[in-house]
Coordinates of C-alpha atoms in Angstrom, one line a residue:
X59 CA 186.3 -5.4 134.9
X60 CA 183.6 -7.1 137.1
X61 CA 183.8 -10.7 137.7
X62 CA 179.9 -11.0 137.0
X63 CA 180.3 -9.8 133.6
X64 CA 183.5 -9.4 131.9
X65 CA 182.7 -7.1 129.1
X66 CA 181.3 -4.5 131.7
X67 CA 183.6 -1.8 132.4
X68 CA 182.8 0.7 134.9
X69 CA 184.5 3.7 136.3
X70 CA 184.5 6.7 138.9
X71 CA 181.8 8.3 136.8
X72 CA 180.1 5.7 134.4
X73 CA 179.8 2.4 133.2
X74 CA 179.7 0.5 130.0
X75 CA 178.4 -2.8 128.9
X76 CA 176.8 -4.6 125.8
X77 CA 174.1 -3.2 126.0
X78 CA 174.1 -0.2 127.9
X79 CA 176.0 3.1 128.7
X80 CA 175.6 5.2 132.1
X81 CA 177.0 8.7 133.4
X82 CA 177.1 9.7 136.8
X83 CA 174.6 6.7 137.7
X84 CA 171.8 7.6 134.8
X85 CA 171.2 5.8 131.7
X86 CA 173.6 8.2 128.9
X87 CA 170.6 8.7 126.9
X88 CA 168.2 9.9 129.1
X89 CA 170.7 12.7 129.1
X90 CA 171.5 13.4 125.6
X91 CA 169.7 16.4 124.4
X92 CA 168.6 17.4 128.5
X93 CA 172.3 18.2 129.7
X94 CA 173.7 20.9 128.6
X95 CA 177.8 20.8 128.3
X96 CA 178.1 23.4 131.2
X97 CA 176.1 21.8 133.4
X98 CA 177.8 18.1 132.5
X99 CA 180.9 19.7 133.3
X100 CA 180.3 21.2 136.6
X101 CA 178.3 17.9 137.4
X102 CA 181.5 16.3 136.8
X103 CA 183.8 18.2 138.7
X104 CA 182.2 19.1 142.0
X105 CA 180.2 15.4 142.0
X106 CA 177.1 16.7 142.6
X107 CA 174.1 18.2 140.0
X108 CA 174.6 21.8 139.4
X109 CA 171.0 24.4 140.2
X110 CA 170.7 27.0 137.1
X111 CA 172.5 29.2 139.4
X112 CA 176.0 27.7 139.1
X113 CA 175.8 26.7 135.9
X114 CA 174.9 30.7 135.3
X115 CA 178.0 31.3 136.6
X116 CA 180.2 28.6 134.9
X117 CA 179.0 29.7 131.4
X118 CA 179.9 33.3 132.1
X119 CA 183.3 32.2 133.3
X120 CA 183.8 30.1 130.0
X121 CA 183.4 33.2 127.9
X122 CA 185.5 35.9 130.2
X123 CA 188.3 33.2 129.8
X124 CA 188.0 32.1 126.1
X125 CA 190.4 34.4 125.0
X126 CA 191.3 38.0 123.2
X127 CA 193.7 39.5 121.1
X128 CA 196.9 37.8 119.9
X129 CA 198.1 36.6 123.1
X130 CA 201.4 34.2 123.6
X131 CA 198.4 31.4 123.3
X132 CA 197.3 32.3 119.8
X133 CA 200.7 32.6 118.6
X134 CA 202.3 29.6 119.7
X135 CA 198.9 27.6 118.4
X136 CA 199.3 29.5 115.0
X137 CA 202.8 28.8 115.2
X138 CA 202.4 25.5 115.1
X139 CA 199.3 25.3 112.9
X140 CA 201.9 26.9 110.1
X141 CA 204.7 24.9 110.3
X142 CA 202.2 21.2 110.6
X143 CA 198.6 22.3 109.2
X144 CA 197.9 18.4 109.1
X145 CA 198.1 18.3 113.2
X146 CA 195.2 20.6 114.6
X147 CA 195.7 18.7 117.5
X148 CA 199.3 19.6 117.8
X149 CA 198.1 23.4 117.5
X150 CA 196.1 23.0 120.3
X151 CA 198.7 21.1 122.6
X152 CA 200.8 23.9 121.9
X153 CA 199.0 26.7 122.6
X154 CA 197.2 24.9 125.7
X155 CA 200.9 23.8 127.1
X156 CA 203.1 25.2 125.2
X157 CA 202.1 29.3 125.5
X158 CA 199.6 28.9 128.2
X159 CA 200.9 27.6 130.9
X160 CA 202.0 30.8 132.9
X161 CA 198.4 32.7 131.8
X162 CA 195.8 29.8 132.8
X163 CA 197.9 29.6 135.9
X164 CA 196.3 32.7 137.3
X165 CA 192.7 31.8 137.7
X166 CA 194.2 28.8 139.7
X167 CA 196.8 31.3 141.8
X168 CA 193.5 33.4 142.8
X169 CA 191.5 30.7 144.0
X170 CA 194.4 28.8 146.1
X171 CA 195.2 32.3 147.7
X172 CA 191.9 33.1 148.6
X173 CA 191.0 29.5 149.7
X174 CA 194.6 29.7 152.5
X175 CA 193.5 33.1 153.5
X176 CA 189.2 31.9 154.1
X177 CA 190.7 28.7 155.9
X178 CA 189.7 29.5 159.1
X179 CA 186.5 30.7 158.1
X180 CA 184.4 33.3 156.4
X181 CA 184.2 37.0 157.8
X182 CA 180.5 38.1 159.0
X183 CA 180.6 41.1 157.0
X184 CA 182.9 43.7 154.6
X185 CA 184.9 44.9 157.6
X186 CA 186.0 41.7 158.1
X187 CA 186.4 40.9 154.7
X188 CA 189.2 44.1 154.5
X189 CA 191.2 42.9 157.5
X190 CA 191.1 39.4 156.2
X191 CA 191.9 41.4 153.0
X192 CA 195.1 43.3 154.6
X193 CA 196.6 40.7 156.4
X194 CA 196.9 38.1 152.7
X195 CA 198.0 41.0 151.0
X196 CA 200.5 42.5 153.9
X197 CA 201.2 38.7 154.0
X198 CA 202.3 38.6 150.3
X199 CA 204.0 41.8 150.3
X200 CA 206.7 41.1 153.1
X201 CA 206.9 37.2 151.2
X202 CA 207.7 39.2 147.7
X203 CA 205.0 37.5 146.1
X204 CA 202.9 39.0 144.2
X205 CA 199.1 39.3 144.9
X206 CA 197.5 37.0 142.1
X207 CA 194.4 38.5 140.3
X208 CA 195.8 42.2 140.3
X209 CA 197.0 44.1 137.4
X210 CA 196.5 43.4 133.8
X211 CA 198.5 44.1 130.4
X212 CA 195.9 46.0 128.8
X213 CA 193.4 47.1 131.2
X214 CA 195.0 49.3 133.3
X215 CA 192.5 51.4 134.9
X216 CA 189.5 48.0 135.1
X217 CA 189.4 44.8 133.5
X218 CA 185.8 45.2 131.8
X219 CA 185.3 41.7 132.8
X220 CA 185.4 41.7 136.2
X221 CA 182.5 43.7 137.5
X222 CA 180.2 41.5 135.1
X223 CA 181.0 38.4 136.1
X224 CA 181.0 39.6 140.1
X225 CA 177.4 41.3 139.4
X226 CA 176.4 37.8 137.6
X227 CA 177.4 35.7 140.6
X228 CA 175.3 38.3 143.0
X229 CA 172.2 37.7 141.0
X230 CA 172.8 33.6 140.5
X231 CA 173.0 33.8 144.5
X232 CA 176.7 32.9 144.3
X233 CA 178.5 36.0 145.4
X234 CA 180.2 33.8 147.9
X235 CA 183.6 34.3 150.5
X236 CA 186.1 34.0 147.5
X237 CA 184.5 36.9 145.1
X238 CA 183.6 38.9 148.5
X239 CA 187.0 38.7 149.5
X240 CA 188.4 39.3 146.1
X241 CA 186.6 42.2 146.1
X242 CA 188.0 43.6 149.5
X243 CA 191.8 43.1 147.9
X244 CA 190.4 45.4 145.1
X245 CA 189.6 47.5 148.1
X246 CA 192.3 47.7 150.4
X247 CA 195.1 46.8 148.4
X248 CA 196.3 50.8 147.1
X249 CA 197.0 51.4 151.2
X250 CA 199.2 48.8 151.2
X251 CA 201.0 47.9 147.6
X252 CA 201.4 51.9 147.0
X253 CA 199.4 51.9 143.9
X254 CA 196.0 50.8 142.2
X255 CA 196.3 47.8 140.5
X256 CA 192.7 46.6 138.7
X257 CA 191.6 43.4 139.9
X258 CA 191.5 40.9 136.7
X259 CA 189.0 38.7 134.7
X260 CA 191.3 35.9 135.4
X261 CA 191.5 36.4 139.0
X262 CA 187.4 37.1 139.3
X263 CA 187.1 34.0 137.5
X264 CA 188.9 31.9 139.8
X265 CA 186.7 33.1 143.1
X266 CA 183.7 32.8 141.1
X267 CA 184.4 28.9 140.4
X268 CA 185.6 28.5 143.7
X269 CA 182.4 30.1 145.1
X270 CA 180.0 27.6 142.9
X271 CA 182.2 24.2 144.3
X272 CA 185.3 23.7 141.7
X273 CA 187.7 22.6 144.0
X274 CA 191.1 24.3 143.8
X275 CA 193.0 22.0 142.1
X276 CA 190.6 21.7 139.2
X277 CA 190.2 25.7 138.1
X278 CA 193.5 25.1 135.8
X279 CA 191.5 22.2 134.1
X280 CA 188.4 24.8 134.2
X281 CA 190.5 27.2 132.3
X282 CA 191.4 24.9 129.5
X283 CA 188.0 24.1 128.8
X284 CA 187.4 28.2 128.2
X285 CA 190.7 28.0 126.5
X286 CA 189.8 25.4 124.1
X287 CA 186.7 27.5 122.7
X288 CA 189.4 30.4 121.8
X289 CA 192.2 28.4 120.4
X290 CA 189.6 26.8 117.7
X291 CA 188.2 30.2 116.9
X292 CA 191.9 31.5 116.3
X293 CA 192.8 28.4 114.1
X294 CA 189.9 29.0 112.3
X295 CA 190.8 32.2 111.3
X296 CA 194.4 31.2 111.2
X297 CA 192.8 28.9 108.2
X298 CA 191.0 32.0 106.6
X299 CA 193.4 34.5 107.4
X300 CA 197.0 33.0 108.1
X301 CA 199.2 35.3 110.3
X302 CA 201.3 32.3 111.1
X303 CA 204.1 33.4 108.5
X304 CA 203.9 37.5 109.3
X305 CA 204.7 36.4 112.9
X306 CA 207.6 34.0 112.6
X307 CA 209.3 36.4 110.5
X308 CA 208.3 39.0 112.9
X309 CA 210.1 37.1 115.7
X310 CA 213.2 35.9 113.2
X311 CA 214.1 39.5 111.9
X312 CA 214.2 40.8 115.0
X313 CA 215.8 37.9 117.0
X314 CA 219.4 38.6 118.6
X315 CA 221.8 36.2 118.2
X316 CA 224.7 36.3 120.9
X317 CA 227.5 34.0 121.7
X318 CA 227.3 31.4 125.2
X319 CA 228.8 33.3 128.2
X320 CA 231.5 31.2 129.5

């Protein structure tokens, strides 16, 4: 609170009073109905007003990352929407936390790697983008960790994903170090790895937010937001067309049951 006026409440990004309610120093509604979520978002998390450009980019992110298919994130959110249909919010929890941990984790893993291995600056062109691109991925190889953004479940021979959103970012003007470096593991990585791995929506994703200004430690959070979209979509249909049932007794009837080793 502010000695002046004790019923004025302001914070890091906005303030509130009797009378009035501000965001990121502008009366709230001046911007209801101009801002679009996207660009409150990235306006929010790199501090600054987003160009049409970046927020381009952002929305095309949200969508690659919304989610497919009946991933460990659907089915623990199903899960859960079965056994408590009164808690939607406990369906989200879970499949947010609960079964998504490990997958949103990847967007994040790309960006931090690519951010360590451009910390000394950007290459000048793509020759210097493939040695940079050897020596984090040599790097990784003799740590035995694996390269983040490579390989995929499904998509074995190209993630469809990735060469849209890279192509998207060229045309917003935001093909920046991160996706230019991404794309030079793509390149080099077979010579050293011993196989072709395709380089992954998730992975793209993360240099692509990295490349508009999402600081590292905020592409998880980015992720959730995407996340969020596919989880309602699932419970929705979850709602119409319950699969919650069909997949715990999946899991029971085939779960094995053995005694603690000593």
């Amino acid at each position: 609170m502010t000695d002046q006026n004790p019923l004025t409440f302001p914070t890091a990004i906005g303030t509130s009073s009797p009378t009035s309610m501000t965001l990121m120093g502008h009366d709230i509604t001046e911007l209801l109905g101009t801002v679009g979520f996207s660009d409150l978002c990235l306006w929010l998390m790199i501090g600054a007003r987003p160009d049409a450009g970046q927020v381009r980019v952002f929305d095309a992110v949200m969508v690659a990352l919304a989610d497919h298919g009946l991933t460990p994130i659907a089915i623990a959110s199903r899960l859960t929407y079965y056994s408590a249909p009164d808690s939607i919010q406990g369906a989200l929890a879970a499949g947010l936390l609960g079964g998504g941990s490990r997958y949103l984790g990847v967007t994040e893993d790309t960006g931090r790697f690519l951010a360590a291995a451009l910390a000394d600056g950007a290459p000048a062109d793509d020759a210097g983008y493939d040695e940079l691109a050897v020596t984090a991925v040599t790097a990784a190889r003799e740590q035995h960790r694996l390269v983040p953004g490579l390989g995929h479940p499904v998509h074995k021979n190209g993630d469809p994903r990735t060469p849209v959103v890279i192509r998207i970012a060229d045309e917003a003007g935001y093909r920046g170090p991160h996706l230019r470096l991404f794309e030079a593991v793509g390149r080099v990585h077979p010579q050293i790895l011993g196989r072709t791995l395709p380089l992954n929506g998730a992975g793209v994703c993360g240099a692509a937010l990295a490349d508009i200004g999402v600081p590292v430690d905020l592409l998880r959070g980015a992720v959730l937001i995407a996340r969020c979209a596919g989880l309602l979509g699932h419970l929705r249909e979850e709602m119409t067309r319950p699969l919650g049932e069909s997949i715990y007794l999946a899991v029971d009837r085939h779960a094995e049951y053995r005694p603690e080793q000593s």
